[in-house]
Structures are given as C-alpha cells and as structure tokens.
mmCIF file of C-alpha atoms and ligand atoms in Angstrom:
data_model
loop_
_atom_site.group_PDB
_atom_site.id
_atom_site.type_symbol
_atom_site.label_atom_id
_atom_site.label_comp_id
_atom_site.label_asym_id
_atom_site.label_seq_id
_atom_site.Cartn_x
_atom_site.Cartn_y
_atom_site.Cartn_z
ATOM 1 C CA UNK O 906 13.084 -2.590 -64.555
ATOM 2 C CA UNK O 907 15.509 -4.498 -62.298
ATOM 3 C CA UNK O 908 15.375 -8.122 -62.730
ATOM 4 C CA UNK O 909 14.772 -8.226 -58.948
ATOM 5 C CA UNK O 910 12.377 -5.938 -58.244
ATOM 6 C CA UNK O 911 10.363 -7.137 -60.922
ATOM 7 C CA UNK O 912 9.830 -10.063 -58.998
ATOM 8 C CA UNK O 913 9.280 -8.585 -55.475
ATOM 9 C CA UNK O 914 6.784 -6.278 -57.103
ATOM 10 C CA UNK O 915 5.045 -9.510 -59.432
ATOM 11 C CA UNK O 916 2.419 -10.296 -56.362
ATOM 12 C CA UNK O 917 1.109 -6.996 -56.278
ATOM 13 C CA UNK O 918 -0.916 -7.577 -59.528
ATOM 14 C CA UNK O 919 -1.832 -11.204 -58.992
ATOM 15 C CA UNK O 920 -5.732 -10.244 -59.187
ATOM 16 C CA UNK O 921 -6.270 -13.872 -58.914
ATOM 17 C CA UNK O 922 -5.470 -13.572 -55.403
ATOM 18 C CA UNK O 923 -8.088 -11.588 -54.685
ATOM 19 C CA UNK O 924 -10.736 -14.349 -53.734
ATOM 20 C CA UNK O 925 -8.306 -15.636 -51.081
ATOM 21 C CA UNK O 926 -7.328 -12.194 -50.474
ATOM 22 C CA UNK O 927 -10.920 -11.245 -49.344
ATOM 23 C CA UNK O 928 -11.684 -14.708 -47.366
ATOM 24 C CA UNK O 929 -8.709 -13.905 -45.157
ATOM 25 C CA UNK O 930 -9.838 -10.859 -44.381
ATOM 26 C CA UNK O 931 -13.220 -12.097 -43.765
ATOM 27 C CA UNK O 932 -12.291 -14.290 -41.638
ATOM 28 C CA UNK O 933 -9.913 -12.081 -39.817
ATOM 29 C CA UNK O 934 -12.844 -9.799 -39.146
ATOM 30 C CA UNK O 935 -14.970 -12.604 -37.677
ATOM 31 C CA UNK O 936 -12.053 -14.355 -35.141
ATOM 32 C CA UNK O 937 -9.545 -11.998 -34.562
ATOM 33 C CA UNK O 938 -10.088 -10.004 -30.804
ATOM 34 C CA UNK O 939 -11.112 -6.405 -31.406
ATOM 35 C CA UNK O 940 -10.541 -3.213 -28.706
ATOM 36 C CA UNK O 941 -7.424 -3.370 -26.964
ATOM 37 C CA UNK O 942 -5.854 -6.640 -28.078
ATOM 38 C CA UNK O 943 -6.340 -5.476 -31.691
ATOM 39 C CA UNK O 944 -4.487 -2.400 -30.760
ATOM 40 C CA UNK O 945 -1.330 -4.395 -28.935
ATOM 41 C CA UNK O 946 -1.726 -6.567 -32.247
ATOM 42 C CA UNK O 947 -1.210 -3.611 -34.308
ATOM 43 C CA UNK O 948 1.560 -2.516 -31.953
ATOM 44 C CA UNK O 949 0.049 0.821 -31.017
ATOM 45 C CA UNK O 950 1.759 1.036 -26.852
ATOM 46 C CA UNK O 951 4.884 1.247 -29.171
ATOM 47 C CA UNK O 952 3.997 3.137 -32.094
ATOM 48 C CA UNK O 953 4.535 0.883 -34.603
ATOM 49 C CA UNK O 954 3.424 -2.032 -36.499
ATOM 50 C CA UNK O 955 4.690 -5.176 -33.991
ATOM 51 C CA UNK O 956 5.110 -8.059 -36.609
ATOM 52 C CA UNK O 957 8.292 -6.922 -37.874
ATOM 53 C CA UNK O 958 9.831 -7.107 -34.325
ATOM 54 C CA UNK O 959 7.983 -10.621 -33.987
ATOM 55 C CA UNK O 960 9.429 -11.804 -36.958
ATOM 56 C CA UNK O 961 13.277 -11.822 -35.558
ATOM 57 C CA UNK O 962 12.058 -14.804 -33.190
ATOM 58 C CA UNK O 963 11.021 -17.728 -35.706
ATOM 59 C CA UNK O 964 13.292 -16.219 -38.452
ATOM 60 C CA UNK O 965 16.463 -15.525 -36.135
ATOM 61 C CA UNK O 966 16.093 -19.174 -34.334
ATOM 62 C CA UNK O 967 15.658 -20.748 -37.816
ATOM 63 C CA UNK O 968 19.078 -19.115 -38.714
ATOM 64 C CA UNK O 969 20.747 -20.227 -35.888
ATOM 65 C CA UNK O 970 19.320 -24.301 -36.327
ATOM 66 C CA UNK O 971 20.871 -23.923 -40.030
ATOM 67 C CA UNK O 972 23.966 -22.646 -38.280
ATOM 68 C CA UNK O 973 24.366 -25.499 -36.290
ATOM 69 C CA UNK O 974 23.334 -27.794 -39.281
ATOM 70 C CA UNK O 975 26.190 -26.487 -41.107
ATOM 71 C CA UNK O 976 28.671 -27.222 -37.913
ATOM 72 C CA UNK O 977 27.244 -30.859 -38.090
ATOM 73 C CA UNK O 978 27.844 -31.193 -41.306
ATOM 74 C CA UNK O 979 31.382 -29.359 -41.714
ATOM 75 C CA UNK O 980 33.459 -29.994 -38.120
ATOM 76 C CA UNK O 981 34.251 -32.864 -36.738
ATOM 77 C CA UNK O 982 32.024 -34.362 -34.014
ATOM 78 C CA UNK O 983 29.207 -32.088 -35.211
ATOM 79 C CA UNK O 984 26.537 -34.594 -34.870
ATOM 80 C CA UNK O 985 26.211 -33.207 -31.250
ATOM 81 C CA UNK O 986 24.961 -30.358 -32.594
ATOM 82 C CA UNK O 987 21.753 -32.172 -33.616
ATOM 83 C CA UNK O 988 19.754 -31.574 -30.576
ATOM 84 C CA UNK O 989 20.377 -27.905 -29.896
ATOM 85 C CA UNK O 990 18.709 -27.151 -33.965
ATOM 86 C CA UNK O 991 16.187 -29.582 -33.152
ATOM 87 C CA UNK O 992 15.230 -27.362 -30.213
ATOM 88 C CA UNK O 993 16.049 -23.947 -32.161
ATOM 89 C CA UNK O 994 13.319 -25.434 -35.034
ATOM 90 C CA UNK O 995 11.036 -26.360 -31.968
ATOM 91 C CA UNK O 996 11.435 -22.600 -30.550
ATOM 92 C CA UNK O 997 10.830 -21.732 -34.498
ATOM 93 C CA UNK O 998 7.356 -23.065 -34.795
ATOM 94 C CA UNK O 999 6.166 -22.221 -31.308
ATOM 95 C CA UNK O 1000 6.642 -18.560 -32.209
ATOM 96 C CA UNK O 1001 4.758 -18.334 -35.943
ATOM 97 C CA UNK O 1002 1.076 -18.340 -34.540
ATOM 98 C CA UNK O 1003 1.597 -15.206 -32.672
ATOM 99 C CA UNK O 1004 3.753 -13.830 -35.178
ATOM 100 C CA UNK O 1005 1.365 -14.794 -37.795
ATOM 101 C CA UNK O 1006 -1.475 -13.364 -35.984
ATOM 102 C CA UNK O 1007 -0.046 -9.844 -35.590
ATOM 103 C CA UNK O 1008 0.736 -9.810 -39.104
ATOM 104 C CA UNK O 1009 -3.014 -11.136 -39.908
ATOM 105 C CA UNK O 1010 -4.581 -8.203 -37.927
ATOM 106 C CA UNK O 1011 -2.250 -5.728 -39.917
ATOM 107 C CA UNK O 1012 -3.214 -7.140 -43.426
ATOM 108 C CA UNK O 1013 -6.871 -6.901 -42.512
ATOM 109 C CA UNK O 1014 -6.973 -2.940 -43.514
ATOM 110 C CA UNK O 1015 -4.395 -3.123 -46.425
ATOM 111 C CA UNK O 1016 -5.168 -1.824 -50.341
ATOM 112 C CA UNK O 1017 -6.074 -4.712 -52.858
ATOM 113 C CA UNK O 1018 -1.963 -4.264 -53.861
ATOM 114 C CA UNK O 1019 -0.797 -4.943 -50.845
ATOM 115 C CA UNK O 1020 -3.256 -7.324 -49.811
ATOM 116 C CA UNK O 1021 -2.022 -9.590 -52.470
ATOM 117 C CA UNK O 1022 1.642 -9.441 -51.588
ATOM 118 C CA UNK O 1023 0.664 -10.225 -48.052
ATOM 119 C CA UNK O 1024 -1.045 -13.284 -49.236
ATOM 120 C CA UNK O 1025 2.234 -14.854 -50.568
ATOM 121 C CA UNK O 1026 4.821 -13.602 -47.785
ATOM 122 C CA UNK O 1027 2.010 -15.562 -45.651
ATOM 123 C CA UNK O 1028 1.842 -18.389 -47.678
ATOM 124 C CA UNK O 1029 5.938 -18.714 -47.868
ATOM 125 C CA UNK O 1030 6.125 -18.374 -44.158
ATOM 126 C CA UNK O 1031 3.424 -21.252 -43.898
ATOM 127 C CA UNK O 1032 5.448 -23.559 -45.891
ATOM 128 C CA UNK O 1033 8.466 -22.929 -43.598
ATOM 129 C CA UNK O 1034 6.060 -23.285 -40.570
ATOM 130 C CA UNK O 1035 4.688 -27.019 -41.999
ATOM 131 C CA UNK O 1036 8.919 -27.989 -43.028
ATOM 132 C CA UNK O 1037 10.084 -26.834 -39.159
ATOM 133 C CA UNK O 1038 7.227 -28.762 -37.689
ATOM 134 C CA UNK O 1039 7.861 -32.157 -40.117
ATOM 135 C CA UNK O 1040 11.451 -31.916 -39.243
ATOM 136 C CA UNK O 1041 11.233 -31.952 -35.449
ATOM 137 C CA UNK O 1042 8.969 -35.869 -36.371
ATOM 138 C CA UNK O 1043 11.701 -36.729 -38.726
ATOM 139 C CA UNK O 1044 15.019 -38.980 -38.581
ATOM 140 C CA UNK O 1045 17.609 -38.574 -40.981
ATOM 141 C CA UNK O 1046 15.921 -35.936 -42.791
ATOM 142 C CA UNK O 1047 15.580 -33.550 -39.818
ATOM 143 C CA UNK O 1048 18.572 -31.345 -41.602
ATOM 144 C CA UNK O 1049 17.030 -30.758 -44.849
ATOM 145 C CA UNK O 1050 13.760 -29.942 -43.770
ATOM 146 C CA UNK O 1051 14.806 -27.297 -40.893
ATOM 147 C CA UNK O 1052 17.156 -26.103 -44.137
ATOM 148 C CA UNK O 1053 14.265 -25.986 -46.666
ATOM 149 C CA UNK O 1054 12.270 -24.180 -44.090
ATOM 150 C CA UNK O 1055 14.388 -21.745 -43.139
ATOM 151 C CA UNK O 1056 14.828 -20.751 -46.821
ATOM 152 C CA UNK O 1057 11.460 -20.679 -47.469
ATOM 153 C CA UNK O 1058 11.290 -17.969 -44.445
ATOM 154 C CA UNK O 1059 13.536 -15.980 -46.256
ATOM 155 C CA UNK O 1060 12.392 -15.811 -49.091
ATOM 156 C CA UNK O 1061 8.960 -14.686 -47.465
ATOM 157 C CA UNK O 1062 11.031 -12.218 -45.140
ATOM 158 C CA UNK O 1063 12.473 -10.838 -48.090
ATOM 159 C CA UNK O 1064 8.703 -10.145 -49.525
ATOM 160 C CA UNK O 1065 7.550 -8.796 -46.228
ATOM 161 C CA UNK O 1066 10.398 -6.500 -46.312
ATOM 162 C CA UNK O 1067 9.172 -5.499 -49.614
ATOM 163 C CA UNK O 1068 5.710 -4.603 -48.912
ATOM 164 C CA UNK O 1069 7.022 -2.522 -45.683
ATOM 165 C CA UNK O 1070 9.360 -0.637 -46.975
ATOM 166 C CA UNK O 1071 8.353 -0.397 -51.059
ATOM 167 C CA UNK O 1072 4.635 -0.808 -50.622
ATOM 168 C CA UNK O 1073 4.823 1.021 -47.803
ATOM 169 C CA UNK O 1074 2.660 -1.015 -45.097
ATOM 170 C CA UNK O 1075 3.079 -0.765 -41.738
ATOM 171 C CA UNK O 1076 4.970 2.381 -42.340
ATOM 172 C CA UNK O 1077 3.736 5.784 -40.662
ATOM 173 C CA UNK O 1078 2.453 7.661 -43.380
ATOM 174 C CA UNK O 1079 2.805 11.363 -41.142
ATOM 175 C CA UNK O 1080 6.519 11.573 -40.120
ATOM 176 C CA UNK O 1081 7.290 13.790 -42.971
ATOM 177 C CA UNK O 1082 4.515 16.479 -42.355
ATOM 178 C CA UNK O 1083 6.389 17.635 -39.520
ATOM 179 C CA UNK O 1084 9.284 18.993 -41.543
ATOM 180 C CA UNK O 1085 7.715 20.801 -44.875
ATOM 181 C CA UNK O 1086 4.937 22.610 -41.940
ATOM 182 C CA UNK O 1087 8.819 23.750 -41.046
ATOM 183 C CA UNK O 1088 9.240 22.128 -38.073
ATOM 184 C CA UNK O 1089 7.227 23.743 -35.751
ATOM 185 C CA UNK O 1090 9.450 26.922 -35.581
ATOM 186 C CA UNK O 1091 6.456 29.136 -35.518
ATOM 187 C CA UNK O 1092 3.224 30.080 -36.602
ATOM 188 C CA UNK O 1093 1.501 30.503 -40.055
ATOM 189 C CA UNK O 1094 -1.562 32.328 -40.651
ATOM 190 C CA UNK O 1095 -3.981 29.356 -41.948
ATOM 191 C CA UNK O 1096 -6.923 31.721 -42.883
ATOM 192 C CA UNK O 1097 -9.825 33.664 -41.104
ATOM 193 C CA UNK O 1098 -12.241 32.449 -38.390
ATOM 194 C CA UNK O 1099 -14.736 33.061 -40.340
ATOM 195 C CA UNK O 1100 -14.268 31.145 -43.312
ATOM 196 C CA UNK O 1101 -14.265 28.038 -41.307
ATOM 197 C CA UNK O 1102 -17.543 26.074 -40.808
ATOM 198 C CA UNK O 1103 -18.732 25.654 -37.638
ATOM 199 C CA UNK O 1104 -18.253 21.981 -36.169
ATOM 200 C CA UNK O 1105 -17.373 20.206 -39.591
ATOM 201 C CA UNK O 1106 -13.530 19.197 -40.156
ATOM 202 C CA UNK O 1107 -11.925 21.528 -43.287
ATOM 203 C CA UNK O 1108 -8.040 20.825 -45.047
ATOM 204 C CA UNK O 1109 -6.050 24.255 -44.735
ATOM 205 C CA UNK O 1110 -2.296 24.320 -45.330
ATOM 206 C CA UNK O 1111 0.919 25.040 -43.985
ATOM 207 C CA UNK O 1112 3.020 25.528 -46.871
ATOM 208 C CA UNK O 1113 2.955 21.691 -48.040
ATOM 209 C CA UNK O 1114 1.603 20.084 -45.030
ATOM 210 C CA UNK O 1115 -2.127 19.305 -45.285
ATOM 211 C CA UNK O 1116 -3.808 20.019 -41.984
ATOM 212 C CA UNK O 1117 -7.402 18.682 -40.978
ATOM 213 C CA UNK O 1118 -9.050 22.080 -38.770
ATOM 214 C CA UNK O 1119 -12.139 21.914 -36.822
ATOM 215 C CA UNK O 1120 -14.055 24.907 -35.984
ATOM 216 C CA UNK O 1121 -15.825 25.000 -32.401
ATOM 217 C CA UNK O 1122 -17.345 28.720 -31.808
ATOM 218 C CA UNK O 1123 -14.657 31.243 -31.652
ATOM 219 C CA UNK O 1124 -11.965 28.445 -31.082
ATOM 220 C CA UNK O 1125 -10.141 26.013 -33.428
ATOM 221 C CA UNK O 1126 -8.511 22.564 -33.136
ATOM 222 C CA UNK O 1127 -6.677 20.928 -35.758
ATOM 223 C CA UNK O 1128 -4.266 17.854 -36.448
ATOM 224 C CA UNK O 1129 -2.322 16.933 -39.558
ATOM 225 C CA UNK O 1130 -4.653 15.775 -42.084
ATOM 226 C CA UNK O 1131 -2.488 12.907 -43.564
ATOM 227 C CA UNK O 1132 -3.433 9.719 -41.545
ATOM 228 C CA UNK O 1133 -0.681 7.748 -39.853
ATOM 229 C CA UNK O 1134 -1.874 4.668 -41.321
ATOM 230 C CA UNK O 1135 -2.172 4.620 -44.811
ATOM 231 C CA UNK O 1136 -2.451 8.318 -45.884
ATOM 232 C CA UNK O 1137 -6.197 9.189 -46.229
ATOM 233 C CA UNK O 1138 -6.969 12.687 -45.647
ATOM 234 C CA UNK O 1139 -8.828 12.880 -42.336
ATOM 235 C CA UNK O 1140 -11.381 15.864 -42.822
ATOM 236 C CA UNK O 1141 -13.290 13.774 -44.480
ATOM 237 C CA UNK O 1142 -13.743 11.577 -41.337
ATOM 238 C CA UNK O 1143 -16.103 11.778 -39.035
ATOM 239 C CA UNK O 1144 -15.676 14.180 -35.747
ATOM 240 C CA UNK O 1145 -17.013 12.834 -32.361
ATOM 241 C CA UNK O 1146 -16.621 14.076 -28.654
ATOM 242 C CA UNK O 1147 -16.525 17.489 -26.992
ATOM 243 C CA UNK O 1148 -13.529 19.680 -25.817
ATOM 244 C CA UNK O 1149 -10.375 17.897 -24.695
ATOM 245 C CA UNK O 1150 -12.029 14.671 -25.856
ATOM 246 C CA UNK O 1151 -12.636 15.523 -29.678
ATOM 247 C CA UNK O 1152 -11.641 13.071 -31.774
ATOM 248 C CA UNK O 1153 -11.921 12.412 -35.771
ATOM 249 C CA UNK O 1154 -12.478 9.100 -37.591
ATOM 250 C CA UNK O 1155 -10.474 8.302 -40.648
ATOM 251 C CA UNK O 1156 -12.838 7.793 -43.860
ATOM 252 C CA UNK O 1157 -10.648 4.337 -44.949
ATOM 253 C CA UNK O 1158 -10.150 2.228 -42.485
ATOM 254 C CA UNK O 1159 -11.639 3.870 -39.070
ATOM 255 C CA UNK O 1160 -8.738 4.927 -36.945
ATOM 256 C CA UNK O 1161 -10.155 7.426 -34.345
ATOM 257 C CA UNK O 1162 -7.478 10.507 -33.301
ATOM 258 C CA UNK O 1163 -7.855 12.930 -30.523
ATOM 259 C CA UNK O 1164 -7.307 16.110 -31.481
ATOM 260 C CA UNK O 1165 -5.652 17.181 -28.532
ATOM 261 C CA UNK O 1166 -2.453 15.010 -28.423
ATOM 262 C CA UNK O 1167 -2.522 12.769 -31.776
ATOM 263 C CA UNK O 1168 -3.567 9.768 -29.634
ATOM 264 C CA UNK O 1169 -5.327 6.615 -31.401
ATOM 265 C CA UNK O 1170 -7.866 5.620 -29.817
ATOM 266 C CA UNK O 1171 -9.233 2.506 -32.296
ATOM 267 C CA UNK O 1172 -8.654 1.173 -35.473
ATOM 268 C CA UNK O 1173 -5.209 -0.391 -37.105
ATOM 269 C CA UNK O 1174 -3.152 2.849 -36.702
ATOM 270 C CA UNK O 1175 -0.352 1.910 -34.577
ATOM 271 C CA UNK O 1176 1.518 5.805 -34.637
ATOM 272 C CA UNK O 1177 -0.259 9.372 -33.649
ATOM 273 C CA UNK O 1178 -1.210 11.819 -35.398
ATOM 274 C CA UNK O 1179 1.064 14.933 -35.435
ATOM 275 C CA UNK O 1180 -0.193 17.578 -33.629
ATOM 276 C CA UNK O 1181 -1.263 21.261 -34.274
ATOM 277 C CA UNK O 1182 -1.507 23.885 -32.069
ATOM 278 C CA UNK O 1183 -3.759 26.669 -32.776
ATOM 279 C CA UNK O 1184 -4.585 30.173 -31.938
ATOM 280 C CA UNK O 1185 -6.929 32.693 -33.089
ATOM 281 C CA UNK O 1186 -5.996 36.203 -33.106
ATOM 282 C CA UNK O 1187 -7.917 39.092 -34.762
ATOM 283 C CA UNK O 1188 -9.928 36.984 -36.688
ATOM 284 C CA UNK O 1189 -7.071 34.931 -37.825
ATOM 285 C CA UNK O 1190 -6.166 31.353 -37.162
ATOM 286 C CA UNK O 1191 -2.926 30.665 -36.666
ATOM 287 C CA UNK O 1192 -1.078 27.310 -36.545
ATOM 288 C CA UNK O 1193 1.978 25.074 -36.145
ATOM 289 C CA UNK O 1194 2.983 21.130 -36.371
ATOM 290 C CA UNK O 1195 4.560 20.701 -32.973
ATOM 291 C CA UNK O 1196 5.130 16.949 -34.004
ATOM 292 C CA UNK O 1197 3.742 13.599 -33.108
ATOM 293 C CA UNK O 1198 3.246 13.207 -28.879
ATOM 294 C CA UNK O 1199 5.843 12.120 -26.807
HETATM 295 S S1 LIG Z 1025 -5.806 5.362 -43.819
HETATM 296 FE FE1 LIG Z 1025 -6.294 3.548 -42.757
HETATM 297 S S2 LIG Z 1025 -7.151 4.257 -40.880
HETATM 298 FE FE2 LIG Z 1025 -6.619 6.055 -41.953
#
C-alpha cells in the first residue's frame, strides 16, 4: 500500500479513539442548536456539507500570513510586512469556532471509521488554532508560531480532505443513482400494484438503482432508496405524513425526505433525495429517476 495513504488511512483504526470519539459526540448532542441552525450547519440551503467552504477562511488567511512571513524574511525592508500577518493570523483564529462548529455538527452522525479520523483532523486544526492565537501575544517569535500553525492546518486539511473524498463524508451518497436508473429517459415497469403492501415502504429496482416505493391505495410514490447522507437504504425508515406531505425517515441517522420533491426536511443530510416519478397503468407500476430537485 502507498507509503502515503497508509498514513492518511492509519486514524481510521485508532479504536483507542473511540472514548473521545463518543464524548464529542455526546457532547455535540447536548450543546449544539438543533432544527434549522443544525440544518444551515450541515449546509442543507446549499446542498452540501458547509465546512469545506468554511475551511478556505482560517486556512487561506493562514497561507497568506506565511506569505508575508516569507517576504519579511527574504526582501529587503520586509519587516513592514509584520503587521499585515499579524492581522491575517488574527482573521485566522476569529474564523475556527464557526468553522469548527460546522464541522462538529457533521461528525456527530459519522461511522466509528470516520469518527476517528475526524477526531485527529480536529485535534491538528486545534493545535494550529492555540499556535495562531500565542503568536498574535508574542514578540520575536510571532513568525514561527503563525508558521508552525499554519503547517499544522495543513496537515489537518490534508486529513479532512481524506475523510471527504476517501472515506467519503460529507459526500452525497445518491448522485450516481441517477445515471444506472438511465437517466430518466423513460419508464421501467417496477412490478404489479398488487404485489406492493399497502402503506409500508418496499426496495424495487430500476436496473441497478435501488428505489424505496410506497404504496397508498391504487397510487404509488417512490424516491431513490440510497440515502444522500451516508447510503442506508431508506425503506427501512419510517414513513410519516399524508399526500403531498409524505415523507420517510432514514433508519441510521434520521434524515426525513419528502417524497414528492427529494426535500430534507431534518437530520444531517445536507443534499435531496433523487426523485421518482410514478405511474400505474394496468396494474403495473411504472417508474423513472428524474434526478435530484432543482
Ligand atoms: S444514512 Fe445517515 S441519515 Fe441516512
């Protein structure tokens, strides 16, 4: 295994991590807002996880004070440049919490694995948080500090990057059901009527694509059955509501959908569902993925 990835991947199976692993989340539970500030947390007006996009802020001015720290160090006259990194380290620590928060509410409703990466990336970034705020108290060692911190908050980036994009948090776990249910170029008979029971949620198929369908009388409703969030298969939630306003739970980590549009309503989901349309003819439902709601 790459020499690299072996180490971006070593966190993941720190068990002993898992004590301070489930006190964070504890606490998370107990302090962090819930309703719609969780959602803005979780980034769901956008449709995506908003700590990433945070991020840019303390990491990018961090960057730009080690910039400058370089100037001072390598041009003449660069001592002037001492104030402006001061302020850029300054700007740096005033935008962690926040950052840190989003990020906390995410982590909350992670697996064990990813849970444990989290807890490092967070740790890394709170060593570059303490070295930014000691270096805007110090004197001569300003430079070094605002430099150690700003590699420690790579270094953590770097993880965080990992567990988005390798371990897969944060990421919307749906996308792809659009294309193997073809698309939404037409139709596919699903199945009968019939066979469906009445008012509790059933997986049927498109080719590949798992869908989660909900019989109502002689009429059916479905959405993809692979949840945005993390993957679990939604007709084992729980459905709630009436017409237009049915929605279904997810069994993990309690993201409510509506049926009719995709739309999350609650829980750490931060992209809809992909939606199905359905029709019944002869008997026979039929169905397509017309994609997520735009
Ligand atoms: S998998 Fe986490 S809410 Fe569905």
């Amino acid at each position: 295994m790459p020499l690299m990835r072996s180490l971006f991947d070593a966190p993941s199976r720190w068990t002993a991590l898992d004590p301070v692993a489930a006190r964070a989340k504890d606490v998370a539970d107990r302090v962090l807002p819930g309703g719609r500030v969780r959602g803005l947390l979780h980034g769901r007006p956008a449709g995506h996880a908003v700590h990433p996009a945070m991020a840019m802020v303390p990491v990018g001015t961090s960057v730009s004070a080690f910039v400058l720290d370089a100037a001072a160090v390598l041009l003449p006259g660069g001592q002037a440049l001492g104030a402006p990194a001061r302020l850029l380290a300054a700007a740096s620590v005033a935008t962690v919490a926040p950052t840190a928060i989003a990020g906390w509410a995410d982590y909350v409703d992670l697996h064990p694995d990813q849970q444990r990466t989290a807890i490092v990336h967070a740790a890394g970034n709170a060593v570059a948080a303490t070295l930014w705020t000691a270096s805007l108290f110090a004197g001569r060692r300003a430079r070094l500090l605002r430099t150690a911190g700003t590699l420690a908050a790579g270094a953590a980036g770097a993880l965080g990057g990992h567990l988005a994009y390798r371990w897969a948090a944060g990421m919307n776990h749906a996308e792809h059901l659009v294309h193997l249910a073809g698309d939404g170029q037409e139709f596919s008979d699903i199945g009968t009527l019939d066979d469906l029971a009445e008012g509790r949620p059933e997986q049927r198929w498109i080719g590949d694509a798992p869908l989660c369908v909900l019989r109502r009388g002689g009429s059916v409703m479905a959405l993809t059955d692979t949840c945005t969030h993390l993957g679990a298969p939604l007709h084992d939630g729980e459905v709630k509501g009436t017409g237009s306003a049915t929605t279904i739970t997810c069994p993990w980590h309690a993201s409510e959908f509506r049926f009719a549009d995709g739309e999350v309503l609650d829980g750490p989901a931060s992209a809809p569902q992909p939606v199905v349309e359905t029709r019944v003819e002869a008997g026979r439902v039929l169905a397509r993925v017309v994609g997520p709601p735009l």
